[in-house]
Amino acid sequence: MFERLSEEARQRLKRLTLEMAGDRAPALEALAQRSNGEFGVDPFGFDPDYALSAVAPFVWLYKKYFRVETHGIERVPSGRVFLVGNHAGQIPIDGAMVGVAMLLEHDPPRLVRAMTEKWAASLPYVSTLFARSGQIVGTPENCRRLLQMGEVVMVFPEGVKGISKLWPERYQLKDFGLGFMRLALETGTPIVPVAIIGSEEQAPALLNLRSVGKLIGFPALPVTVTPLPLPAKYRLYFGDPLTFSGSADDEDTELDKKVRVVKTTLQGLIQQGLEERKNVFW
Amino acid sequence: MSTEARQVVVVTGISGNLGRTLTKLLHRTERIVGLDRRPFAGAPKDVELFQLDLRKKKAEDVFRIHDVKAVIHMGIMHDPRMSSEEHHSFNVVGTTRVLDAVAKYGVKKVVVLSSANVYGPSPDNSNFLSEDAPLMAASRFSGVRDLIEVDMLAHGFFWRHPDIETVILRPVHIVGPSIRNAPSNYLRLRYPWVLAGFDPMLQLVHQEDAARAMVEALRPGLKGVYNVVGPGEVPLSAVLRELGRTPIPVPHPIARPLLGTLFRYRLANFPPPELDHIQFLCMVDGSRWTADVGWVPGHSMKDTIRSVDGERAAA
C-alpha cells in the first residue's frame, strides 16, 4: 500500500515539475525516456523518470524562491564536462540550482550528475533518493566512469570546507582539491567554472561546532542565524570551457598550477557577479 | 587401464551444490576426479570421488596417482554457525595444501573460486570495484577473514609461480535453485527484512553461469584475477518485487542488535554483519572477464532472480 502511495506522490511531483517547466516539458519528458533497462534504472541505480519527480521541490525553489538568473549557460559544451563551482550555504542547494538550470535553461536539457559525500551513502532514504536521481558517491573511479559515459559532472573542489564557510569568509574560495584536475587530464574533459552568487546569503553562519558535529557523525555543524534558508536571489555565471593538457600522473605542484588557473578564473567570475549585483534579495 | 593415461581435472568441494552443477557441465568433456569429505550421492559414473579432507596427507595421493592437468578449487566453506577455528583451518590449511600439491606435481592450471564479497559492502565503495580494489570485507565482518586469506594465498601463488596459470574468480552473489548460501536463503524468505530507507543495487549470477565461468577459466593461456558478473545490476526492492515477497522495513539502528539477538538464540540464520549487503553497495566491474573470455551469462536477470524459487516451484 505504501508503495502505491509513494508511487502516486511521485507521479504528482513529476507533473509538478513538468508544469513548472512550461514549454520545456516535452524536452524533459524525452530525457526521462532515456533507456534504463528492464528494472527502470541504469547500472548506477539512476532513474531519470524518478529524477524528474525528485527535482520538483528544487524547480520550485529555483523559480519562486531563489528566482535564479543564469548567464552564459550556452557555454557548457556537449559531451563530457566538469562544472566547477564555489560551494556555500551550509546545505548543498547550490549544486541543485545548477542542476535545475541545466534542465530548464540549457539546450538540450541535461541531467547533472553530482558527486556526493561518502557520508550520504550511509543515510537512510537520502542514499536511495540520491542514487535514483543520479547522485553518486564521490570516488575517483565513479567520476571517471561518468565522464567516460559523456555525462556532465558537478564538482565543488572546496568540499565541506567550502559549504560550511562562516559569514566573514563569504565568496572567498577555500583550497581546491586536485582530484578533479587529475581526472580532467586523464579523460580529456573540459572544465566550465560556475560562479554561484546568492548561496552565501541563504544561510549565514557565525560559528561551526565541528566537534559536536563529529559526535553525531556530521562532517560539519555550522550554526546558522536563521532556521530556514533566506530567499536570496541566485545568480549563476557560467565561464568559458577551460581545457588543459598534460599528464594526470604529474607531480602535485604541476597539477596545482593548473588548478590555480581554474580557481582564479572562478574567483574572477564571482567578483564579476558580485559587482553586477545591486541587491542581495532581488 | 586407459583411465590412468588420461589427464584429469581435480575438483575440490565437488559434493556441494555448486560442485554438482559444475560436474554436470564438465564431465562430458573432461575426466573429473572429485575431492570432498562429504559423499556425492548420484555422482555421474565417470567421476572418480575421493572422500577425503583436503587437509589430510592422503589427499595428495590424488595428485600422485593421476596425471592432473588442472585443479578447480572450490572446497571453501562459509558457515556462520561453524566455529571460527574449524572454519579458518579448513579454508586456509585446505587451500595451502591444494596449492602446494599443484606446485609439487607440476599441474599447469589452478582455478580458485573466491567471491566478490571479499571487497565487502561499504558506504565508501565505488559503484563498480575493479580487481585491484582493496579487500576490505573483514574490516566490518571478521567472520570472512579466512575467505580473504584464501584469495590472498591464491594471489601470492599466482605471483610466485608465473609458469602455472592461476585463475582467481570473484563472482558476484551466486543464486540458484539448489544453492544454500546467504543471498539465496535471504531471497527465499517470505517476509525478508529490508533496512528502512536503503535500497542498494545488487549483482546476481545464476549457479549455472557461475559453474560455466569455472569451466571457461580452464581455457589455455588464461590467468589472473577476475570479477565475474551476471546479467547486470538491479535494486534490491526490484528483486523482492519480482519474487513477490513482502519486505519488512526495519530501521537500521535497531536491526543490528535485534538480528544479533535472534542469531544468538538461533531464531535467525544471518549474522548481523550480513545486513551490510542490504544496506551498502558491493558491486564489481566485470569488464576484464567479459573482454578476456567473451563472457555472456546464459541466464537473464529475471531468470536468475526467479531461480531461487526453482526447486520449490517444481516440488
Coordinates of C-alpha atoms in Angstrom, one line a residue:
Chain A
M1 CA 0.0 0.0 0.0
F2 CA 2.8 2.4 0.9
E3 CA 4.4 1.6 -2.3
R4 CA 1.3 2.6 -4.3
L5 CA 1.0 5.8 -2.2
S6 CA 4.6 6.8 -2.8
E7 CA 4.1 6.0 -6.5
E8 CA 1.2 8.3 -6.6
A9 CA 3.1 11.1 -4.8
R10 CA 5.9 10.5 -7.3
Q11 CA 3.7 11.0 -10.3
R12 CA 2.2 14.1 -8.8
L13 CA 5.7 15.6 -8.2
K14 CA 6.6 14.7 -11.8
R15 CA 3.6 16.5 -13.1
L16 CA 4.5 19.5 -10.9
T17 CA 8.0 19.6 -12.4
L18 CA 6.6 19.4 -16.0
E19 CA 4.1 22.2 -15.2
M20 CA 6.7 24.5 -13.8
A21 CA 9.0 23.7 -16.8
G22 CA 6.4 25.2 -19.1
D23 CA 7.4 24.9 -22.8
R24 CA 10.5 22.8 -21.7
A25 CA 8.2 19.9 -20.6
P26 CA 8.4 17.9 -23.8
A27 CA 12.2 18.0 -23.8
L28 CA 12.3 16.9 -20.1
E29 CA 9.9 14.1 -20.8
A30 CA 12.1 12.9 -23.7
L31 CA 15.0 12.9 -21.2
A32 CA 13.1 10.7 -18.8
Q33 CA 12.6 8.2 -21.5
R34 CA 16.3 7.6 -21.7
S35 CA 16.6 3.8 -21.9
N36 CA 17.1 2.4 -18.4
G37 CA 16.8 -1.3 -18.6
E38 CA 14.1 -3.7 -17.6
F39 CA 14.0 -2.7 -14.0
G40 CA 13.8 1.0 -14.7
V41 CA 17.2 2.0 -13.5
D42 CA 20.7 2.2 -15.0
P43 CA 23.6 0.2 -13.5
F44 CA 24.2 3.0 -11.1
G45 CA 20.6 2.9 -9.8
F46 CA 19.8 6.1 -11.7
D47 CA 16.2 6.5 -12.9
P48 CA 15.7 9.7 -14.9
D49 CA 12.0 9.5 -14.5
Y50 CA 12.4 9.4 -10.7
A51 CA 14.8 12.3 -11.0
L52 CA 12.1 14.4 -12.6
S53 CA 9.9 13.8 -9.6
A54 CA 12.7 14.3 -7.1
V55 CA 13.7 17.6 -8.7
A56 CA 10.2 19.2 -8.2
P57 CA 10.9 21.0 -4.9
F58 CA 14.1 22.3 -6.4
V59 CA 12.4 23.6 -9.5
W60 CA 10.0 25.5 -7.2
L61 CA 12.9 26.8 -5.2
Y62 CA 14.6 27.8 -8.5
K63 CA 11.7 29.6 -10.0
K64 CA 9.8 31.0 -7.0
Y65 CA 12.2 31.2 -4.0
F66 CA 15.7 31.9 -5.2
R67 CA 14.4 33.3 -8.6
V68 CA 17.6 32.1 -10.3
E69 CA 19.1 34.0 -13.1
T70 CA 21.7 32.4 -15.4
H71 CA 24.4 33.9 -17.5
G72 CA 26.3 32.1 -20.3
I73 CA 24.8 28.7 -19.8
E74 CA 25.2 28.1 -23.6
R75 CA 29.0 27.9 -22.9
V76 CA 28.5 24.4 -21.5
P77 CA 29.7 22.1 -24.3
S78 CA 28.0 18.8 -25.3
G79 CA 29.6 15.6 -24.2
R80 CA 31.7 15.1 -21.0
V81 CA 32.2 18.2 -19.0
F82 CA 33.1 19.2 -15.5
L83 CA 31.2 22.0 -13.9
V84 CA 33.3 23.5 -11.1
G85 CA 31.5 25.7 -8.7
N86 CA 32.0 27.6 -5.4
H87 CA 30.4 25.8 -2.5
A88 CA 28.4 27.7 0.1
G89 CA 25.3 27.9 2.1
Q90 CA 25.5 25.2 4.7
I91 CA 23.1 22.9 2.7
P92 CA 24.0 21.9 -0.8
I93 CA 21.2 23.8 -2.6
D94 CA 23.8 25.5 -4.8
G95 CA 24.5 22.3 -6.6
A96 CA 20.8 21.6 -7.0
M97 CA 20.2 25.1 -8.5
V98 CA 23.0 24.4 -11.1
G99 CA 21.3 21.1 -11.8
V100 CA 17.9 22.7 -12.4
A101 CA 19.5 25.4 -14.6
M102 CA 20.9 22.7 -16.8
L103 CA 17.5 21.1 -17.1
L104 CA 15.5 24.3 -17.7
E105 CA 17.9 26.7 -19.4
H106 CA 20.4 24.5 -21.3
D107 CA 19.5 23.3 -24.7
P108 CA 19.1 20.4 -24.9
P109 CA 18.3 19.8 -21.2
R110 CA 21.0 17.8 -19.4
L111 CA 20.9 15.8 -16.1
V112 CA 23.8 16.9 -14.0
R113 CA 25.5 14.0 -12.1
A114 CA 26.9 15.3 -8.8
M115 CA 29.5 13.6 -6.6
T116 CA 28.2 13.3 -3.1
E117 CA 29.9 12.9 0.3
K118 CA 30.5 9.3 1.2
W119 CA 28.6 10.1 4.3
A120 CA 25.4 10.4 2.3
A121 CA 25.6 6.7 1.3
S122 CA 25.2 5.8 5.0
L123 CA 22.0 7.8 5.5
P124 CA 18.6 6.1 5.1
Y125 CA 16.3 7.5 2.4
V126 CA 18.9 10.0 1.4
S127 CA 21.1 7.3 0.0
T128 CA 18.3 5.9 -2.1
L129 CA 17.0 9.3 -3.2
F130 CA 20.5 10.3 -4.3
A131 CA 21.1 7.1 -6.2
R132 CA 17.8 7.2 -8.1
S133 CA 18.3 10.8 -9.0
G134 CA 21.8 10.2 -10.4
Q135 CA 23.9 11.5 -7.5
I136 CA 26.9 9.2 -6.8
V137 CA 29.4 8.7 -4.1
G138 CA 32.4 10.9 -5.0
T139 CA 35.2 8.4 -5.6
P140 CA 37.6 8.9 -8.5
E141 CA 36.5 5.6 -10.1
N142 CA 32.9 6.7 -10.1
C143 CA 33.7 10.1 -11.5
R144 CA 35.9 8.6 -14.3
R145 CA 33.1 6.2 -15.2
L146 CA 30.6 9.0 -15.5
L147 CA 32.9 11.1 -17.6
Q148 CA 33.6 8.2 -19.9
M149 CA 29.9 7.9 -20.4
G150 CA 29.8 11.5 -21.6
E151 CA 28.0 12.9 -18.6
V152 CA 28.1 16.4 -17.1
V153 CA 29.6 16.2 -13.6
M154 CA 29.3 18.9 -11.0
V155 CA 32.1 19.2 -8.5
F156 CA 32.9 21.5 -5.7
P157 CA 36.6 21.2 -5.2
E158 CA 36.4 23.1 -1.9
G159 CA 34.4 20.2 -0.4
V160 CA 32.9 20.5 3.1
K161 CA 35.3 23.3 4.0
G162 CA 33.5 25.4 1.3
I163 CA 29.9 24.8 2.2
S164 CA 30.5 25.4 5.9
K165 CA 32.2 28.8 5.5
L166 CA 31.4 31.4 8.1
W167 CA 29.9 34.8 7.3
P168 CA 33.2 36.8 7.2
E169 CA 34.7 34.4 4.7
R170 CA 31.9 34.6 2.2
Y171 CA 32.8 34.3 -1.5
Q172 CA 36.4 33.6 -0.7
L173 CA 37.4 30.3 -2.2
K174 CA 38.9 27.7 0.1
D175 CA 41.7 25.4 -1.0
F176 CA 40.9 23.3 -4.0
G177 CA 41.4 19.6 -4.1
L178 CA 43.5 18.3 -7.1
G179 CA 41.4 15.2 -7.8
F180 CA 39.2 16.8 -10.4
M181 CA 42.1 18.1 -12.4
R182 CA 43.8 14.7 -12.4
L183 CA 40.5 13.2 -13.8
A184 CA 40.1 16.0 -16.3
L185 CA 43.6 15.4 -17.7
E186 CA 43.1 11.7 -17.8
T187 CA 39.8 11.7 -19.6
G188 CA 40.3 14.9 -21.7
T189 CA 37.3 16.6 -20.0
P190 CA 36.8 20.4 -20.4
I191 CA 36.1 22.4 -17.2
V192 CA 33.4 25.0 -17.0
P193 CA 33.7 27.3 -14.0
V194 CA 30.4 28.2 -12.5
A195 CA 30.2 31.2 -10.1
I196 CA 27.2 30.8 -7.8
I197 CA 26.1 34.2 -6.3
G198 CA 23.5 34.2 -3.6
S199 CA 24.3 30.9 -1.8
E200 CA 26.4 32.6 0.8
E201 CA 23.5 34.8 1.9
Q202 CA 20.9 32.0 2.1
A203 CA 22.2 30.8 5.5
P204 CA 24.8 33.0 7.2
A205 CA 26.7 31.1 9.9
L206 CA 28.8 32.6 12.6
L207 CA 30.3 29.5 14.1
N208 CA 30.9 25.9 13.3
L209 CA 30.6 23.3 16.0
R210 CA 32.8 20.9 14.3
S211 CA 33.5 18.8 17.4
V212 CA 29.8 18.4 18.2
G213 CA 29.2 17.5 14.6
K214 CA 31.7 14.8 14.8
L215 CA 29.9 13.3 17.8
I216 CA 26.7 12.9 15.8
G217 CA 28.6 11.8 12.7
F218 CA 28.2 15.0 10.7
P219 CA 31.1 16.4 8.7
A220 CA 30.4 19.9 9.9
L221 CA 27.9 21.6 12.1
P222 CA 27.6 25.3 11.3
V223 CA 25.2 27.3 13.5
T224 CA 23.1 29.5 11.2
V225 CA 21.5 32.8 12.0
T226 CA 18.1 31.7 10.5
P227 CA 16.5 28.3 10.8
L228 CA 15.5 28.2 7.1
P229 CA 17.4 29.4 4.1
L230 CA 16.7 33.1 3.3
P231 CA 15.3 33.9 -0.2
A232 CA 18.4 35.5 -1.5
K233 CA 18.4 35.9 -5.3
Y234 CA 20.7 33.3 -7.0
R235 CA 22.8 34.3 -10.0
L236 CA 24.7 31.7 -11.9
Y237 CA 27.7 32.7 -14.1
F238 CA 29.0 30.1 -16.5
G239 CA 32.5 30.7 -17.8
D240 CA 34.2 29.6 -21.0
P241 CA 35.3 26.0 -21.0
L242 CA 38.9 25.5 -20.0
T243 CA 40.9 22.6 -21.4
F244 CA 44.2 21.5 -20.0
S245 CA 46.9 19.3 -21.4
G246 CA 49.5 17.3 -19.5
S247 CA 49.8 14.1 -17.7
A248 CA 47.4 13.0 -14.9
D249 CA 50.4 11.5 -13.2
D250 CA 52.3 14.8 -12.9
E251 CA 53.6 16.0 -9.6
D252 CA 51.1 17.7 -7.3
T253 CA 52.9 21.0 -7.9
E254 CA 52.3 20.7 -11.6
L255 CA 48.6 19.9 -11.1
D256 CA 48.3 22.7 -8.6
K257 CA 49.4 25.2 -11.2
K258 CA 46.5 24.2 -13.4
V259 CA 44.1 24.1 -10.6
R260 CA 45.1 27.6 -9.7
V261 CA 44.1 28.7 -13.2
V262 CA 40.6 27.3 -12.6
K263 CA 40.4 28.8 -9.1
T264 CA 41.5 32.3 -10.4
T265 CA 39.0 32.2 -13.3
L266 CA 36.2 31.2 -10.9
Q267 CA 37.2 33.9 -8.4
G268 CA 37.1 36.4 -11.3
L269 CA 33.6 35.3 -12.3
I270 CA 32.5 35.5 -8.6
Q271 CA 33.9 39.1 -8.5
Q272 CA 32.0 40.0 -11.7
G273 CA 28.8 38.6 -10.3
L274 CA 29.2 40.4 -7.0
E275 CA 29.9 43.7 -8.8
E276 CA 26.9 43.4 -11.1
R277 CA 24.6 42.6 -8.2
K278 CA 22.7 45.6 -6.9
N279 CA 20.8 43.9 -4.1
V280 CA 21.1 40.5 -2.3
F281 CA 17.4 39.8 -2.4
W282 CA 16.3 40.9 -5.8
Chain B
M1 CA 43.7 -49.2 -17.9
S2 CA 43.3 -46.2 -20.1
T3 CA 41.9 -44.0 -17.3
E4 CA 45.4 -43.8 -15.8
A5 CA 46.7 -42.5 -19.1
R6 CA 44.2 -39.7 -19.5
Q7 CA 44.7 -36.3 -17.9
V8 CA 42.2 -35.4 -15.2
V9 CA 40.7 -32.2 -13.7
V10 CA 40.7 -32.3 -9.9
V11 CA 37.6 -30.6 -8.4
T12 CA 37.7 -29.9 -4.6
G13 CA 34.4 -29.4 -2.8
I14 CA 32.7 -31.3 -5.6
S15 CA 29.8 -32.6 -3.4
G16 CA 28.4 -29.1 -2.7
N17 CA 25.5 -27.9 -4.8
L18 CA 27.7 -25.7 -7.0
G19 CA 30.1 -28.6 -7.3
R20 CA 27.3 -30.8 -8.7
T21 CA 26.3 -28.1 -11.1
L22 CA 29.9 -27.9 -12.3
T23 CA 30.2 -31.6 -12.6
K24 CA 27.2 -31.8 -14.8
L25 CA 28.7 -29.3 -17.1
L26 CA 32.3 -30.6 -17.1
H27 CA 32.1 -34.4 -17.0
R28 CA 31.2 -34.8 -20.7
T29 CA 34.4 -33.1 -21.9
E30 CA 36.9 -33.7 -19.1
R31 CA 37.7 -36.6 -16.8
I32 CA 36.9 -35.4 -13.3
V33 CA 38.4 -36.5 -10.0
G34 CA 36.5 -35.1 -7.1
L35 CA 37.8 -34.4 -3.7
D36 CA 35.4 -33.8 -0.8
R37 CA 34.9 -35.0 2.7
R38 CA 31.2 -35.2 2.0
P39 CA 29.6 -38.0 0.0
F40 CA 28.4 -37.3 -3.5
A41 CA 25.2 -39.3 -4.0
G42 CA 24.2 -39.7 -7.5
A43 CA 27.5 -38.7 -9.0
P44 CA 27.9 -39.5 -12.7
K45 CA 29.6 -42.8 -13.2
D46 CA 32.6 -41.4 -14.9
V47 CA 33.5 -39.2 -11.9
E48 CA 36.0 -40.7 -9.5
L49 CA 35.4 -39.5 -6.0
F50 CA 37.9 -39.4 -3.1
Q51 CA 36.0 -38.8 0.1
L52 CA 38.8 -37.1 2.0
D53 CA 39.6 -34.0 4.0
L54 CA 41.8 -31.7 1.9
R55 CA 44.0 -31.1 4.9
K56 CA 44.9 -34.9 5.1
K57 CA 48.1 -36.1 3.8
K58 CA 46.2 -38.7 1.8
A59 CA 44.6 -36.0 -0.3
E60 CA 48.0 -35.7 -2.0
D61 CA 47.6 -39.2 -3.4
V62 CA 45.1 -37.9 -5.9
F63 CA 47.9 -36.0 -7.5
R64 CA 50.3 -38.9 -7.3
I65 CA 48.0 -41.4 -8.9
H66 CA 46.7 -39.2 -11.6
D67 CA 48.1 -37.0 -14.3
V68 CA 46.4 -33.8 -13.3
K69 CA 46.1 -31.1 -15.9
A70 CA 44.1 -28.7 -13.9
V71 CA 42.6 -28.1 -10.4
I72 CA 39.4 -26.3 -9.7
H73 CA 39.5 -25.4 -6.0
M74 CA 36.1 -24.6 -4.7
G75 CA 36.4 -26.6 -1.4
I76 CA 35.9 -23.4 0.6
M77 CA 33.2 -23.2 3.1
H78 CA 31.3 -20.3 4.7
D79 CA 29.1 -21.4 7.5
P80 CA 28.4 -18.7 10.2
R81 CA 27.5 -21.4 12.7
M82 CA 30.8 -23.3 12.4
S83 CA 33.5 -22.5 15.0
S84 CA 35.8 -19.9 13.5
E85 CA 38.8 -22.1 14.3
E86 CA 37.4 -25.0 12.2
H87 CA 36.4 -22.6 9.5
H88 CA 39.8 -21.0 9.3
S89 CA 41.7 -24.3 9.4
F90 CA 39.5 -25.9 6.7
N91 CA 39.7 -22.9 4.3
V92 CA 43.2 -21.7 4.9
V93 CA 45.0 -25.0 5.5
G94 CA 43.0 -26.7 2.8
T95 CA 43.9 -24.1 0.2
T96 CA 47.5 -24.2 1.2
R97 CA 47.7 -27.9 0.8
V98 CA 46.0 -27.8 -2.6
L99 CA 48.3 -25.1 -3.9
D100 CA 51.3 -26.9 -2.6
A101 CA 50.2 -30.0 -4.4
V102 CA 49.7 -28.0 -7.6
A103 CA 53.3 -26.8 -7.5
K104 CA 54.8 -30.1 -6.4
Y105 CA 53.1 -32.2 -9.1
G106 CA 53.6 -29.7 -11.9
V107 CA 49.9 -29.0 -12.5
K108 CA 49.7 -26.3 -15.2
K109 CA 46.4 -24.7 -14.2
V110 CA 44.6 -23.9 -11.0
V111 CA 41.2 -22.1 -10.7
V112 CA 40.3 -20.8 -7.2
L113 CA 36.7 -19.9 -6.5
S114 CA 36.8 -16.7 -4.4
S115 CA 33.9 -14.2 -4.3
A116 CA 33.2 -10.6 -4.9
N117 CA 32.2 -10.4 -1.2
V118 CA 35.9 -10.1 -0.4
Y119 CA 35.7 -6.4 -1.2
G120 CA 33.0 -6.0 1.3
P121 CA 29.9 -3.8 1.2
S122 CA 30.6 -0.3 2.5
P123 CA 29.2 3.3 2.1
D124 CA 32.6 4.3 0.8
N125 CA 32.6 1.9 -2.1
S126 CA 32.8 3.0 -5.7
N127 CA 29.8 1.7 -7.6
F128 CA 31.9 -0.8 -9.5
L129 CA 35.0 -2.1 -7.9
S130 CA 37.8 -3.4 -10.2
E131 CA 40.0 -6.3 -9.4
D132 CA 42.7 -4.1 -7.8
A133 CA 40.4 -2.6 -5.2
P134 CA 41.5 -3.5 -1.6
L135 CA 39.8 -6.5 0.0
M136 CA 38.0 -4.7 2.9
A137 CA 35.3 -7.2 3.8
A138 CA 36.9 -8.2 7.1
S139 CA 37.1 -4.7 8.4
R140 CA 33.3 -4.8 9.1
F141 CA 32.8 -8.6 9.3
S142 CA 35.6 -10.5 10.9
G143 CA 33.8 -13.8 10.1
V144 CA 35.0 -13.6 6.5
R145 CA 38.7 -13.1 7.3
D146 CA 39.6 -16.6 6.2
L147 CA 37.9 -16.1 2.8
I148 CA 40.1 -13.1 2.2
E149 CA 43.1 -15.1 3.3
V150 CA 42.2 -17.8 0.7
D151 CA 42.0 -15.2 -2.0
M152 CA 45.3 -13.7 -1.0
L153 CA 47.0 -17.1 -0.7
A154 CA 46.0 -17.7 -4.3
H155 CA 47.1 -14.3 -5.3
G156 CA 50.5 -14.9 -3.7
F157 CA 50.7 -18.2 -5.5
F158 CA 49.9 -16.5 -8.8
W159 CA 53.0 -14.2 -8.4
R160 CA 55.3 -16.9 -7.1
H161 CA 54.6 -19.3 -9.9
P162 CA 54.4 -17.4 -13.2
D163 CA 54.7 -20.8 -15.1
I164 CA 51.4 -22.0 -13.6
E165 CA 48.2 -20.5 -14.9
T166 CA 46.4 -19.4 -11.7
V167 CA 42.9 -18.0 -12.1
I168 CA 41.1 -16.4 -9.2
L169 CA 37.4 -15.9 -9.8
R170 CA 35.5 -13.4 -7.8
P171 CA 31.8 -14.0 -8.8
V172 CA 29.0 -11.8 -7.5
H173 CA 26.3 -13.3 -5.3
I174 CA 25.7 -16.8 -6.7
V175 CA 22.0 -17.8 -6.6
G176 CA 20.1 -20.7 -7.9
P177 CA 17.6 -23.5 -7.1
S178 CA 20.0 -25.7 -5.2
I179 CA 22.3 -23.0 -3.7
R180 CA 22.1 -22.6 0.1
N181 CA 24.3 -19.5 0.6
A182 CA 23.3 -16.4 2.5
P183 CA 21.9 -14.4 -0.5
S184 CA 19.9 -17.3 -1.9
N185 CA 18.5 -18.1 1.5
Y186 CA 17.7 -14.5 2.1
L187 CA 15.8 -14.2 -1.2
R188 CA 13.8 -17.3 -0.3
L189 CA 12.3 -15.6 2.8
R190 CA 8.6 -14.9 2.6
Y191 CA 8.9 -11.8 4.7
P192 CA 12.5 -10.6 4.3
W193 CA 13.9 -7.8 6.4
V194 CA 15.0 -4.7 4.5
L195 CA 16.6 -1.7 6.1
A196 CA 14.2 1.2 6.0
G197 CA 15.4 3.8 3.5
F198 CA 18.1 1.7 1.9
D199 CA 17.7 0.0 -1.5
P200 CA 21.2 -0.8 -2.8
M201 CA 21.9 -2.1 -6.3
L202 CA 22.7 -5.8 -6.4
Q203 CA 24.5 -8.1 -8.8
L204 CA 23.5 -11.7 -9.0
V205 CA 24.8 -14.6 -11.1
H206 CA 22.9 -17.9 -11.7
Q207 CA 24.6 -21.0 -10.3
E208 CA 24.9 -22.5 -13.8
D209 CA 26.6 -19.3 -15.1
A210 CA 29.0 -19.4 -12.1
A211 CA 29.8 -23.1 -12.9
R212 CA 30.3 -22.2 -16.6
A213 CA 32.7 -19.4 -15.5
M214 CA 34.9 -22.0 -13.8
V215 CA 34.9 -24.1 -17.0
E216 CA 35.8 -21.1 -19.1
A217 CA 38.7 -20.4 -16.7
L218 CA 40.2 -23.7 -17.8
R219 CA 40.9 -22.1 -21.2
P220 CA 44.6 -22.4 -22.0
G221 CA 46.5 -19.2 -21.5
L222 CA 44.0 -17.5 -19.2
K223 CA 45.4 -16.4 -15.9
G224 CA 44.9 -13.7 -13.3
V225 CA 42.2 -12.3 -11.1
Y226 CA 38.7 -11.8 -12.5
N227 CA 35.5 -10.4 -11.2
V228 CA 32.7 -12.4 -12.7
V229 CA 29.3 -10.7 -13.1
G230 CA 25.9 -12.0 -14.1
P231 CA 23.3 -10.3 -16.3
G232 CA 23.6 -6.9 -14.7
E233 CA 22.5 -4.7 -11.8
V234 CA 19.2 -4.5 -10.1
P235 CA 17.8 -2.7 -7.0
L236 CA 17.1 -5.0 -4.0
S237 CA 13.5 -3.8 -4.0
A238 CA 13.0 -4.9 -7.6
V239 CA 14.4 -8.3 -6.8
L240 CA 12.0 -8.8 -3.9
R241 CA 9.1 -7.5 -6.1
E242 CA 10.0 -9.9 -8.9
L243 CA 9.8 -12.7 -6.3
G244 CA 6.5 -11.5 -4.8
R245 CA 8.0 -11.1 -1.4
T246 CA 6.6 -8.9 1.4
P247 CA 9.6 -6.9 2.7
I248 CA 9.6 -5.8 6.3
P249 CA 11.3 -2.5 6.7
V250 CA 13.4 -2.3 9.9
P251 CA 15.2 0.9 10.9
H252 CA 18.9 0.1 10.7
P253 CA 20.0 1.2 14.2
I254 CA 17.7 -1.4 15.7
A255 CA 18.2 -4.1 13.0
R256 CA 21.7 -4.9 14.0
P257 CA 21.2 -5.6 17.8
L258 CA 17.9 -7.3 17.1
L259 CA 19.4 -9.6 14.5
G260 CA 22.3 -10.2 16.8
T261 CA 20.0 -11.5 19.5
L262 CA 17.9 -13.6 17.1
F263 CA 21.1 -15.1 15.7
R264 CA 22.4 -16.0 19.1
Y265 CA 19.2 -17.8 20.0
R266 CA 19.1 -19.5 16.7
L267 CA 16.0 -17.7 15.6
A268 CA 17.7 -16.3 12.5
N269 CA 20.4 -17.7 10.4
F270 CA 22.1 -14.5 9.3
P271 CA 24.9 -12.9 11.4
P272 CA 24.3 -9.2 11.8
P273 CA 27.2 -8.0 9.6
E274 CA 25.4 -9.6 6.6
L275 CA 23.0 -6.7 6.9
D276 CA 25.7 -4.6 5.2
H277 CA 24.8 -6.4 2.0
I278 CA 21.2 -5.0 2.0
Q279 CA 22.4 -1.5 3.1
F280 CA 25.5 -0.7 1.1
L281 CA 27.0 -1.3 -2.3
C282 CA 29.3 -4.2 -3.1
M283 CA 29.3 -4.3 -6.8
V284 CA 32.1 -5.1 -9.2
D285 CA 33.3 -4.2 -12.6
G286 CA 33.4 -7.4 -14.7
S287 CA 34.7 -5.9 -17.9
R288 CA 38.1 -7.6 -17.7
W289 CA 36.5 -11.0 -17.6
T290 CA 34.0 -10.1 -20.3
A291 CA 36.7 -8.9 -22.6
D292 CA 39.1 -11.8 -22.0
V293 CA 36.7 -14.7 -22.4
G294 CA 33.9 -13.1 -24.3
W295 CA 31.6 -13.7 -21.3
V296 CA 27.8 -13.6 -21.9
P297 CA 25.8 -15.0 -19.0
G298 CA 23.3 -17.7 -20.1
H299 CA 20.5 -16.6 -17.8
S300 CA 18.7 -13.3 -18.0
M301 CA 18.2 -11.2 -14.9
K302 CA 14.6 -12.3 -14.5
D303 CA 15.6 -15.9 -14.8
T304 CA 18.4 -15.5 -12.4
I305 CA 16.2 -13.8 -9.8
R306 CA 13.4 -16.4 -10.1
S307 CA 15.8 -19.3 -10.0
V308 CA 16.0 -19.1 -6.2
D309 CA 12.4 -20.4 -6.1
G310 CA 13.2 -23.0 -8.8
E311 CA 13.1 -26.2 -6.8
R312 CA 10.3 -25.2 -4.6
A313 CA 8.1 -24.4 -7.6
A314 CA 8.9 -27.7 -9.2
A315 CA 8.3 -29.7 -6.0

